[in-house]
Coordinates of C-alpha atoms and ligand atoms in Angstrom, one line a residue:
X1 CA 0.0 0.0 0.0
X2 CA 3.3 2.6 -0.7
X3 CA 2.7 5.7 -2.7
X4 CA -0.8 6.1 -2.3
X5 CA -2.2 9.2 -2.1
X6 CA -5.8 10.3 -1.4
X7 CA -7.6 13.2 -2.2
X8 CA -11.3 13.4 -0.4
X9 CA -14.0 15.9 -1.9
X10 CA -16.6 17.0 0.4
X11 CA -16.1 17.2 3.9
X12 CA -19.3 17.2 5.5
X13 CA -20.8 15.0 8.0
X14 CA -19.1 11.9 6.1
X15 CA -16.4 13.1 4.0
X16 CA -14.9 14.8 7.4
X17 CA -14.3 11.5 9.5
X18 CA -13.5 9.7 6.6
X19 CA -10.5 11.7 5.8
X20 CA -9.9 11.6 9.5
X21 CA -9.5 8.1 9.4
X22 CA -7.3 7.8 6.4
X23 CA -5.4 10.6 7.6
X24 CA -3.8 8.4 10.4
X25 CA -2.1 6.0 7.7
X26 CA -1.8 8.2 4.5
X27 CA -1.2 11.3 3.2
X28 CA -4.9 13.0 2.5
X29 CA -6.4 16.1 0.9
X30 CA -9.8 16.7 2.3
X31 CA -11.3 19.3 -0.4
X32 CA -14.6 20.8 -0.3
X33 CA -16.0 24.1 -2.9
X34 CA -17.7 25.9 0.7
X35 CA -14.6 28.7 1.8
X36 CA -16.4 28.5 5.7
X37 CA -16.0 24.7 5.7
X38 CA -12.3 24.9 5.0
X39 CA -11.6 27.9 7.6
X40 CA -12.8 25.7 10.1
X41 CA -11.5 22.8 9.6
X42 CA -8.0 24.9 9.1
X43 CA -8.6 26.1 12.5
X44 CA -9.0 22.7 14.1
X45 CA -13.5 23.0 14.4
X46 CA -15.5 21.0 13.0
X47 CA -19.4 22.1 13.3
X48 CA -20.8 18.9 12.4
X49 CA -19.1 17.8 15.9
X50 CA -18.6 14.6 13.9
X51 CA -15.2 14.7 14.6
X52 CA -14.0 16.1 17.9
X53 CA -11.5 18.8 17.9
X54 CA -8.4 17.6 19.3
X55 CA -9.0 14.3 17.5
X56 CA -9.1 17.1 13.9
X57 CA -5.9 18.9 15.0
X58 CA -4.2 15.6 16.0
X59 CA -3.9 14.8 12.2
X60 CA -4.1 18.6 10.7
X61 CA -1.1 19.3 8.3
X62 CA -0.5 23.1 7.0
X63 CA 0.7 22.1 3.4
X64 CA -0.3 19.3 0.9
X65 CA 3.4 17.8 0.8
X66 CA 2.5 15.0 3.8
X67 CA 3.5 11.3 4.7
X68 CA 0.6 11.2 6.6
X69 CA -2.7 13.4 7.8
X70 CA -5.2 15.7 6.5
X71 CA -4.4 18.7 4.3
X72 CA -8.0 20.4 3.8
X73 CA -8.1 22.6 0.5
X74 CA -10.2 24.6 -2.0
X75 CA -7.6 24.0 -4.8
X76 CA -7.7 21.6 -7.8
X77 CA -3.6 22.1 -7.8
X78 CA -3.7 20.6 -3.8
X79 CA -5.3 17.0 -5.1
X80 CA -3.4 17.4 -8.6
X81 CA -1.0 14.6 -7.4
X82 CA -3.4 12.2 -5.5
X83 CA -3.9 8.5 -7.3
X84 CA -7.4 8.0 -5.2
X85 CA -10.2 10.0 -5.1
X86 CA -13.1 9.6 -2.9
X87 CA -16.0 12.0 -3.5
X88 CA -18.9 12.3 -0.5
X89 CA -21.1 14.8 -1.5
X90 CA -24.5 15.6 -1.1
X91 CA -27.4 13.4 -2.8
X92 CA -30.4 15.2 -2.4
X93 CA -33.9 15.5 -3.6
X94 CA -35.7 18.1 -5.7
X95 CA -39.0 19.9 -4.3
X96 CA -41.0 16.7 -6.3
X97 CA -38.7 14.4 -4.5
X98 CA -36.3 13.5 -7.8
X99 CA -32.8 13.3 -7.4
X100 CA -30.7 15.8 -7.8
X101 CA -26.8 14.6 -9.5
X102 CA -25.7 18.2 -9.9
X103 CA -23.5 18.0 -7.0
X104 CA -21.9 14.3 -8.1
X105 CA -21.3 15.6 -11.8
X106 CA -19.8 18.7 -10.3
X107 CA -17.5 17.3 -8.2
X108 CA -16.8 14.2 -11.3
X109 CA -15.9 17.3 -13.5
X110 CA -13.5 18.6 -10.7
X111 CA -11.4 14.9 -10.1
X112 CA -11.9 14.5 -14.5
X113 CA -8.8 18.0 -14.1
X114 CA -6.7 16.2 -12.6
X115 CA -7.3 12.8 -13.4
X116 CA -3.9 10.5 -14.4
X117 CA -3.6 6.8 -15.9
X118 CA -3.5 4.2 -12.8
X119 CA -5.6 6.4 -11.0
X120 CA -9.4 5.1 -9.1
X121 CA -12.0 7.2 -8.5
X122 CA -14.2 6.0 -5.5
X123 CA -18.0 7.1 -4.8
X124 CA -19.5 7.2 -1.5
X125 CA -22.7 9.3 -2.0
X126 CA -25.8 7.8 -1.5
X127 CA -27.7 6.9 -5.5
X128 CA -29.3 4.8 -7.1
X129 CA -27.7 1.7 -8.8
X130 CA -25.9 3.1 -12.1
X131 CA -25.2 6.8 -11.2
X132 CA -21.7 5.9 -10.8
X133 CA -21.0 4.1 -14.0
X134 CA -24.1 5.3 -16.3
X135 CA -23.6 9.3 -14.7
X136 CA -20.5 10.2 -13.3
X137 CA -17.9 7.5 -15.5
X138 CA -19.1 9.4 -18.6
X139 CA -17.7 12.7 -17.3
X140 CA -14.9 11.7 -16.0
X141 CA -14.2 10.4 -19.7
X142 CA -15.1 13.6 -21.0
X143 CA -13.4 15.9 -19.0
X144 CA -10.2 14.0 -18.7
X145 CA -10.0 12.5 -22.4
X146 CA -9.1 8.7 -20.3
X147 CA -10.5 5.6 -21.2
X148 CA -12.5 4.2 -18.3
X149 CA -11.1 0.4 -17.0
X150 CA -8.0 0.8 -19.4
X151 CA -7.0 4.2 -18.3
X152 CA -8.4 5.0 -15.1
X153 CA -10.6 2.6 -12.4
X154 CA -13.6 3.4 -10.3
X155 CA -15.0 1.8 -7.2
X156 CA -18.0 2.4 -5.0
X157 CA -18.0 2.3 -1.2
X158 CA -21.3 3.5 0.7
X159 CA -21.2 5.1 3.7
X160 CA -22.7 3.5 7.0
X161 CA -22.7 6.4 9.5
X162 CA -25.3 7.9 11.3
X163 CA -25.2 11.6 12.6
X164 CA -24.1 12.3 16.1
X165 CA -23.6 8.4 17.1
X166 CA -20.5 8.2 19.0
X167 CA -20.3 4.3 19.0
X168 CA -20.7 3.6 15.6
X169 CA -17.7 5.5 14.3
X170 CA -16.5 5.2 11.2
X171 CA -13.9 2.7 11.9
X172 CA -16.0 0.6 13.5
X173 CA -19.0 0.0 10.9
X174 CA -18.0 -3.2 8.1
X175 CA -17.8 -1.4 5.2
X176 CA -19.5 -2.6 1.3
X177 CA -16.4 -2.2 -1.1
X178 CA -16.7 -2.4 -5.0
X179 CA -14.7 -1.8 -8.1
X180 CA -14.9 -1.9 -11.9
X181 CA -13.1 -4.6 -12.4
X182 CA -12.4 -7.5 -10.1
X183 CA -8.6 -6.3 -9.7
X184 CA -9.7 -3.1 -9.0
X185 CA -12.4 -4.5 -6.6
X186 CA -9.6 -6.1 -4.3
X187 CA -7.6 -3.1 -4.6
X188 CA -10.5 -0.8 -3.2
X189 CA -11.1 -3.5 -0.6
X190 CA -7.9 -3.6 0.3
X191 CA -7.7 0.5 0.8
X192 CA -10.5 0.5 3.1
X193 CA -9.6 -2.7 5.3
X194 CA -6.4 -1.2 6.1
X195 CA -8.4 1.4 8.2
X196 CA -11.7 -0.2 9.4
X197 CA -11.5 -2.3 11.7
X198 CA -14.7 -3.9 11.8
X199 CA -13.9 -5.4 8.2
X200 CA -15.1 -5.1 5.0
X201 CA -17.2 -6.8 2.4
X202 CA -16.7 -6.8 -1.0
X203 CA -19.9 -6.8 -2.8
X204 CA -19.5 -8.8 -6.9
X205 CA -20.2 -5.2 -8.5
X206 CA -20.4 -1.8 -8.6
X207 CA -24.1 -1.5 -8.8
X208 CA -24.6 -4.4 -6.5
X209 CA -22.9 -1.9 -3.8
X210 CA -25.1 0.7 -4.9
X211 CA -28.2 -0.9 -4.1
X212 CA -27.4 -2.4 -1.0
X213 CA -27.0 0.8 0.4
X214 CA -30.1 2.2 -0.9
X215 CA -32.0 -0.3 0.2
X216 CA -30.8 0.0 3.9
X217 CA -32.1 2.9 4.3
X218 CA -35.4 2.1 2.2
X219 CA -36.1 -0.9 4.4
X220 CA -35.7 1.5 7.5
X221 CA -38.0 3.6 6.1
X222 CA -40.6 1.5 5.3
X223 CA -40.3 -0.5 9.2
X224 CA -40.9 3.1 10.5
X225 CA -44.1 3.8 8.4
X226 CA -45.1 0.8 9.3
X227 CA -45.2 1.4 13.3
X228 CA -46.4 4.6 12.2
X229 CA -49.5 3.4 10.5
X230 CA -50.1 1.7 14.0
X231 CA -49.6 4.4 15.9
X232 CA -52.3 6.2 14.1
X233 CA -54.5 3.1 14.1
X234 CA -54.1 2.7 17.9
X235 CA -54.6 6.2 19.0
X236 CA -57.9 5.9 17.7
X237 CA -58.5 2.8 19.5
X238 CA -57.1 4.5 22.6
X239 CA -54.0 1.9 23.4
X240 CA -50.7 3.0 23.7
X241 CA -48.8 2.0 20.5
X242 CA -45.3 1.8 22.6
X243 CA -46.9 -0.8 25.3
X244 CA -48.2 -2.6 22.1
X245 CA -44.6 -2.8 20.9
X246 CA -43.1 -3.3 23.8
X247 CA -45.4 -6.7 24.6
X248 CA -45.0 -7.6 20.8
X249 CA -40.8 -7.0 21.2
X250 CA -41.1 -10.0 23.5
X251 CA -41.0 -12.3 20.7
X252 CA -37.9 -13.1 19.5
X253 CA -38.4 -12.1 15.5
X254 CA -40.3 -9.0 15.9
X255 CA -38.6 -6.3 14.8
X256 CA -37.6 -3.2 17.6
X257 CA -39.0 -0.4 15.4
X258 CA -40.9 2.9 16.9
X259 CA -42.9 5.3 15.4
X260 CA -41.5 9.1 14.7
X261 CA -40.6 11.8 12.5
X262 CA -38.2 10.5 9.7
X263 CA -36.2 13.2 8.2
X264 CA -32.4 14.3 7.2
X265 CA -30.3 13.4 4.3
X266 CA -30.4 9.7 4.3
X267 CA -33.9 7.8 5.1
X268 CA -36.4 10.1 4.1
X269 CA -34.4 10.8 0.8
X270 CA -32.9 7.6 -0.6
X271 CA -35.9 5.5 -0.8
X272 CA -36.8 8.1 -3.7
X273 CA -33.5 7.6 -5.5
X274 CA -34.4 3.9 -5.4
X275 CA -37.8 4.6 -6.3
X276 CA -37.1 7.1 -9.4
X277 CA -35.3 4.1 -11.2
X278 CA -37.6 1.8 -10.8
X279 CA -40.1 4.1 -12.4
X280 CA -37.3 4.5 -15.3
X281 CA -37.5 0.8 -15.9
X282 CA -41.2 1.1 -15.6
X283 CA -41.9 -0.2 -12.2
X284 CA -44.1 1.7 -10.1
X285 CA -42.8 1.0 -6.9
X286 CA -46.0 0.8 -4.1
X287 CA -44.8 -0.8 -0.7
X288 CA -41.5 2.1 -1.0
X289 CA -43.4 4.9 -2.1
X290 CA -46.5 4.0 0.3
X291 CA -43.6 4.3 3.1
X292 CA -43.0 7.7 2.4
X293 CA -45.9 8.8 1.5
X294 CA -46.8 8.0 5.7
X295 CA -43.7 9.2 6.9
X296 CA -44.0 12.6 5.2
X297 CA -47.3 12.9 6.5
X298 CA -46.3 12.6 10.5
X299 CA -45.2 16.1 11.0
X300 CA -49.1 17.3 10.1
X301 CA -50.8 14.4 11.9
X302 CA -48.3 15.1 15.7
X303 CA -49.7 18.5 15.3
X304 CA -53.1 18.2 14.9
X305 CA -53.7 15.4 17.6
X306 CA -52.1 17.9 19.8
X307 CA -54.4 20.6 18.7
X308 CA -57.0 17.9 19.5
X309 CA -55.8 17.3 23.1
X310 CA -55.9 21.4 23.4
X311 CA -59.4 21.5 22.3
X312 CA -60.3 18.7 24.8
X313 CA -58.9 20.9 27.6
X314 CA -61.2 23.5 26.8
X315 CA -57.5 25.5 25.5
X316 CA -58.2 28.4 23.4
X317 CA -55.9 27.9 19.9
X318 CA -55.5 31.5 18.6
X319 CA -53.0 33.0 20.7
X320 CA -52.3 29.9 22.9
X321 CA -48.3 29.4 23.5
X322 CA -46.6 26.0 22.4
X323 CA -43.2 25.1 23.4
X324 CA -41.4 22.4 21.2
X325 CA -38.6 20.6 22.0
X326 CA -36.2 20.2 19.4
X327 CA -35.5 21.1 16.1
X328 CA -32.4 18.7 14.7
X329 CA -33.4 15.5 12.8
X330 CA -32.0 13.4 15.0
X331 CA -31.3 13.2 19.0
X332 CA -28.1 14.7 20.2
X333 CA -26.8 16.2 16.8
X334 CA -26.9 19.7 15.2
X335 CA -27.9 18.6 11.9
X336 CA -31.1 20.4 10.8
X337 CA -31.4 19.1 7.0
X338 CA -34.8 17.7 6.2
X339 CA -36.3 17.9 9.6
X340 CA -39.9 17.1 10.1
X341 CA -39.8 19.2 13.7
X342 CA -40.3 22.2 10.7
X343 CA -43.6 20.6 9.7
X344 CA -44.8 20.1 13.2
X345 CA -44.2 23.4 14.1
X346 CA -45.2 25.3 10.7
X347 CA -48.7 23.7 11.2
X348 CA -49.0 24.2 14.8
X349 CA -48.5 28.2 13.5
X350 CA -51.0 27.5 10.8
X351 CA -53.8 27.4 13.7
X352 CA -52.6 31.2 14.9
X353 CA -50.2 29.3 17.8
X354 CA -47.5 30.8 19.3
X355 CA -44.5 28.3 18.8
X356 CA -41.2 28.4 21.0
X357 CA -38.6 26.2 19.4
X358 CA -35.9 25.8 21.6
X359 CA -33.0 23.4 20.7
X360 CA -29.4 23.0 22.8
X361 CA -27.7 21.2 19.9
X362 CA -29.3 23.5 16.4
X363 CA -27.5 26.0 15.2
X364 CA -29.7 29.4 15.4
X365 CA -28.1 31.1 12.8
X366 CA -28.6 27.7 10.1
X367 CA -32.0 27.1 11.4
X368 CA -32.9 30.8 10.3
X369 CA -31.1 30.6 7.2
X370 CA -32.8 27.3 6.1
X371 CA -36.1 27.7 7.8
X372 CA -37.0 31.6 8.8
X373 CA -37.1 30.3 12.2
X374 CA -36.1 31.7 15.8
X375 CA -34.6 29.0 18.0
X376 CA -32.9 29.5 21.4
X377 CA -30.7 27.9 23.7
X378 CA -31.7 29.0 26.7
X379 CA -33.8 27.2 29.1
X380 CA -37.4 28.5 28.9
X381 CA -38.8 30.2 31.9
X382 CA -42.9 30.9 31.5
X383 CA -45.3 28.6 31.1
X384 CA -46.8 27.5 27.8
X385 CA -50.4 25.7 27.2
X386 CA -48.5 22.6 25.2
X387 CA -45.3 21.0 25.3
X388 CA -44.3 19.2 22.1
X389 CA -40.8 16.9 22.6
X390 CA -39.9 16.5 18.8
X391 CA -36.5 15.3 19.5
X392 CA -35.3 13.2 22.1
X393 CA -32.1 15.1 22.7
X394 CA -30.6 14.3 26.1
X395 CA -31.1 17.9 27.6
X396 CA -34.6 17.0 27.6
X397 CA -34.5 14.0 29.9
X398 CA -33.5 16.3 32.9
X399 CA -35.9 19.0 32.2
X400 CA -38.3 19.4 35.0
X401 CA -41.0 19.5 32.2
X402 CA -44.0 19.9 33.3
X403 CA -43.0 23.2 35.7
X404 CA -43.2 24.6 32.2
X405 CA -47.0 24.0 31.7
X406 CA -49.6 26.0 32.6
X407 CA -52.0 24.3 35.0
X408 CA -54.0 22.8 32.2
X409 CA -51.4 22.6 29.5
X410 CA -50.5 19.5 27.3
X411 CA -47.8 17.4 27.3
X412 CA -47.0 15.7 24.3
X413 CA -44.0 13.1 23.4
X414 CA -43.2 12.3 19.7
X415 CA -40.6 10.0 20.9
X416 CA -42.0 8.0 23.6
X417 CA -39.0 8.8 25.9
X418 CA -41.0 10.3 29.1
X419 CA -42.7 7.3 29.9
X420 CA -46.0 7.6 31.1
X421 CA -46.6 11.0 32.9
X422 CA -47.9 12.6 29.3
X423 CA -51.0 13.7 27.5
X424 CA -50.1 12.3 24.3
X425 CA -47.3 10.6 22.8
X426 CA -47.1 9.0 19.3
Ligands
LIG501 N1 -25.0 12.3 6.8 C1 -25.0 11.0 7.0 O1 -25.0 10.5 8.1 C2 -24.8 10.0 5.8 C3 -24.6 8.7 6.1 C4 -24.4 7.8 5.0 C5 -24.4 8.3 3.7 N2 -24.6 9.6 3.5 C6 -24.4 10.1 2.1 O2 -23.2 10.7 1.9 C7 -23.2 11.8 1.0 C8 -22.7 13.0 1.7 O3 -23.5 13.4 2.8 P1 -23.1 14.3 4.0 O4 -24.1 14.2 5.0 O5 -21.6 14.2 4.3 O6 -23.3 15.8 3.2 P2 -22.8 17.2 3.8 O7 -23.8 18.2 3.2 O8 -22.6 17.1 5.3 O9 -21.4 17.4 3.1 C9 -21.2 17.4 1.8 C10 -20.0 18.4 1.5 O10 -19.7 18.3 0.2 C11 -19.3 19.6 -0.2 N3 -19.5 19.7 -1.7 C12 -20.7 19.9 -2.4 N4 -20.4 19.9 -3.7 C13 -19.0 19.7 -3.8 C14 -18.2 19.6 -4.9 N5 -18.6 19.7 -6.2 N6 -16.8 19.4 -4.7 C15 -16.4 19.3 -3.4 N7 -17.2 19.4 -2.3 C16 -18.5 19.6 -2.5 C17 -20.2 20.5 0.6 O11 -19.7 21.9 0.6 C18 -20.3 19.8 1.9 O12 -19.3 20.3 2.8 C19 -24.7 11.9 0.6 O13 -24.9 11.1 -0.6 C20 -25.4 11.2 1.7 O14 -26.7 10.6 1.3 C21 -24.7 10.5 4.5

C-alpha cells in the first residue's frame, strides 16, 4: 500500500471522519468548494461535531506535501498529485422528490482536471444503482479524455454512518467495497480494510454496492411507516402503540421499530432515488413509495392530535403558546437538514399558535437561514399551554417539564421517551 495518495472531496458529515480516518495512515487532501467549511476545519472546528477537535488537530497538516494526515483545500492544484479520489457529496432530492446529481457531476468534472492513468475514483454518496458508471464515469471520460477500465478505475464504497452516534464511528461499521473490475475490486477493498477495523465486504459489483446501500435505508424507512400506520390506528382505539410494541418486542423475531418523524439526508431521501429508477425501468414502486408517502405525513398528523388534546382541555388555539422541543433531525446532533420538527411546528402556526422552538444542539443562525425560524438555547422560563418533545435530545431527559405548563397545558411526546406521565405521545 506505498505511494498512495488520497484526495477526499466533500467534507461534510461523512467526507470529514473519513479523511480523518485515512489521515492516520496516508497522506490526505480533504477538499470541499464551501470557503467557511475549510476555515474551520483549518482552525482545528469542525461544526458537524462529527469529529472532535483535538481528534481534527491531531492529524491537521499546514501544506499538501505530507507522509501522513489531513491537508483540507479549495484547490484543484492541492489533489493534482493524489492517485485515489473519494468523492462524499451531497445526494439530495428536488421539491417533487427527484434526485438531484448536480452536485456528483460537479464534483466528477473537478477529479476528471486532474485525473492520471492508474488512477481510481471512489464514490460514497448515497444513489441509485448506475449513477456511478451510467452518470459520473461518462464525465470523468469527457473531461479528462481517459478511457474508463483501461486508463483509469472506479470503485463504490457507501457510507454507514449515522449523525451524532459516538459508538458507531467510522472505523467501526464493516464497510461494502466495490470496483470496476475485479482487480480493482480487491484493490478498493484492500484501501479501506487497512483502516476499518470492523472489516469489509466486498460486494461482486459496482451497482450491486449501490443498491445495498439504498436499500438500507429504504427498508428503514418502510419499518418506520409501518409502526407509524399503528400508531395512528391505535390512537384511535385508545392503546398506547409503545406498550403494544413493547409486549410484541417480546418475541424473538419481531422487529424493535418505533414510530416518529423520519427526516435528514439519508432515510427520508434515498428511498426516492431507489424509487425514481424503478419508475425508469417502468416499475411503479408501491410498498417504497407508500412508506413515504406516511412518513412525510407525521409532522401534520403530531400537530393536529395535539391541537386535539388542546381543544379537549377547553385550551383556546389562537394565541395559545406552544413550546417544542427540538428542532435537529436526530437526538443529540446539530444537523437540521430535512427535519420534520419544521412541519410540526409550521402547522402548529398554521392554527394562529404561538411556537417556542428551543433546541441545545441546532445551530440558530442555520435554522434561520434554512427555515426563517427563531430557535434558542436558553432554558425557557414561563409557562406555555403545550409542550411538544420532537427530539429526544438528552437535555430534555433532565428537564423538570412539566413546571413549564400552565396548569391545564398538554404534554406531548413524539418519541415516547418520558414514559407515562404525558397527555399524548405517538
Ligand atoms: N450524513 C450521513 O449520516 C450520511 C450517512 C451515510 C451516507 N450519506 C451520504 O453521503 C453523502 C454526503 O452526505 P453528507 O451528510 O456528508 O453531506 P454534507 O452536506 O454534510 O457534506 C457534503 C460536503 O460536500 C461539499 N460539496 C458539495 N459539492 C461539492 C463539490 N462539487 N466538490 C467538493 N465538495 C463539494 C459541501 O460543501 C459539503 O461540505 C450523501 O450522498 C449522503 O446521502 C450521509
Amino acid at each position: 500500500m506505498n505511494d498512495i495518495k488520497i484526495a477526499i472531496l466533500g467534507l461534510g458529515y461523512v467526507g470529514l471522519p473519513l479523511a480523518r480516518l485515512f489521515a492516520t495512515k496516508y497522506p490526505v487532501v480533504g477538499f470541499d468548494i464551501n470557503q467557511e467549511r475549510i476555515d474551520e476545519l483549518r482552525k482545528g472546528h469542525d461544526s458537524t461535531l462529527e469529529v472532535e477537535d483535538d481528534i481534527l488537530q491531531g492529524v491537521l497538516k499546514d501544506s499538501p506535501k505530507i507522509e501522513t494526515g489531513l491537508f483540507c483545500s479549495n484547490q484543484l492544484a492541492d489533489i493534482a498529485d493524489c492517485n485515489y479520489y473519494i468523492v462524499t457529496v451531497p445526494t439530495p432530492v428536488d421539491s417533487t422528490n427527484r434526485p438531484i446529481l448536480t452536485p456528483l457531476y460537479k464534483a466528477s468534472e473537478t477529479v476528471g482536471q486532474v485525473l492520471k492513468k492508474g488512477d481510481t475514483v471512489i464514490y460514497e454518496s448515497t444513489v441509485y444503482p448506475g449513477v456511478t458508471e451510467d452518470e459520473c464515469i461518462p464525465v470523468l471520460e469527457k473531461q479528462s479524455g481517459l478511457i474508463y477500465n483501461k486508463d483509469f478505475f472506479a470503485g463504490y464504497s457507501p457510507e454507514r454512518i449515522n449523525p451524532g452516534d459516538k459508538e458507531h464511528t467510522v472505523e467501526k461499521i464493516l464497510k461494502v467495497t466495490s470496483g470496476s473490475t475485479p482487480e480493482v475490486g480487491k484493490k478498493v477493498d484492500a484501501l479501506y480494510a487497512s483502516v476499518i477495523t470492523a472489516g469489509t465486504h466486498l460486494a461482486p459489483t459496482i451497482k450491486v454496492a449501490e443498491a445495498a446501500k439504498v436499500i438500507e435505508n429504504s427498508q428503514r424507512d418502510i419499518n418506520i411507516a409501518f409502526v407509524n400506520e399503528l400508531a395512528k390506528i391505535f390512537n384511535l382505539m385508545g392503546i398506547d402503540t409503545h406498550d403494544v410494541l413493547e409486549a410484541a418486542g417480546t418475541k424473538w423475531n419481531f422487529l424493535p421499530f418505533k414510530p416518529g418523524l423520519v427526516g435528514g439526508h439519508c432515510i427520508g431521501v434515498d428511498p426516492y432515488y431507489l424509487a425514481q429508477k424503478a419508475q425508469e425501468f417502468g416499475y411503479h414502486p408501491e410498498i417504497i413509495l407508500a412508506g413515504r408517502r406516511m412518513n412525510d405525513t407525521m409532522g401534520k398528523y403530531v400537530s393536529s392530535e395535539v391541537i386535539k388534546l388542546m381543544v379537549q382541555r377547553d385550551i383556546k388555539i389562537k394565541g395559545s403558546s406552544i413550546l417544542v422541543l427540538g428542532i435537529t433531525f436526530k437526538e443529540n446532533c446539530p444537523d437540521v437538514r430535512n427535519t420534520k420538527a419544521v412541519d410540526v411546528i409550521n402547522n402548529l402556526k398554521s392554527y394562529g399558535t404561538n411556537v417556542t422552538i428551543y433546541d441545545p444542539w441546532a445551530s440558530a443562525k442555520q435554522v434561520e437561514h434554512e427555515y426563517q425560524m427563531k430557535v434558542t438555547k436558553d432554558v425557557p422560563t414561563e409557562k406555555f399551554d403545550a409542550i411538544v418533545l420532537t427530539v429526544a435530545h438528552n437535555e430534555f431527559l433532565e428537564m423538570e417539564l412539566k413546571s413549564l405548563l400552565k396548569p391545564e397545558g398538554i404534554l406531548y411526546d413524539v418519541k415516547g421517551i418520558l414514559k407515562k406521565d404525558v397527555d399524548g405521545r405517538l
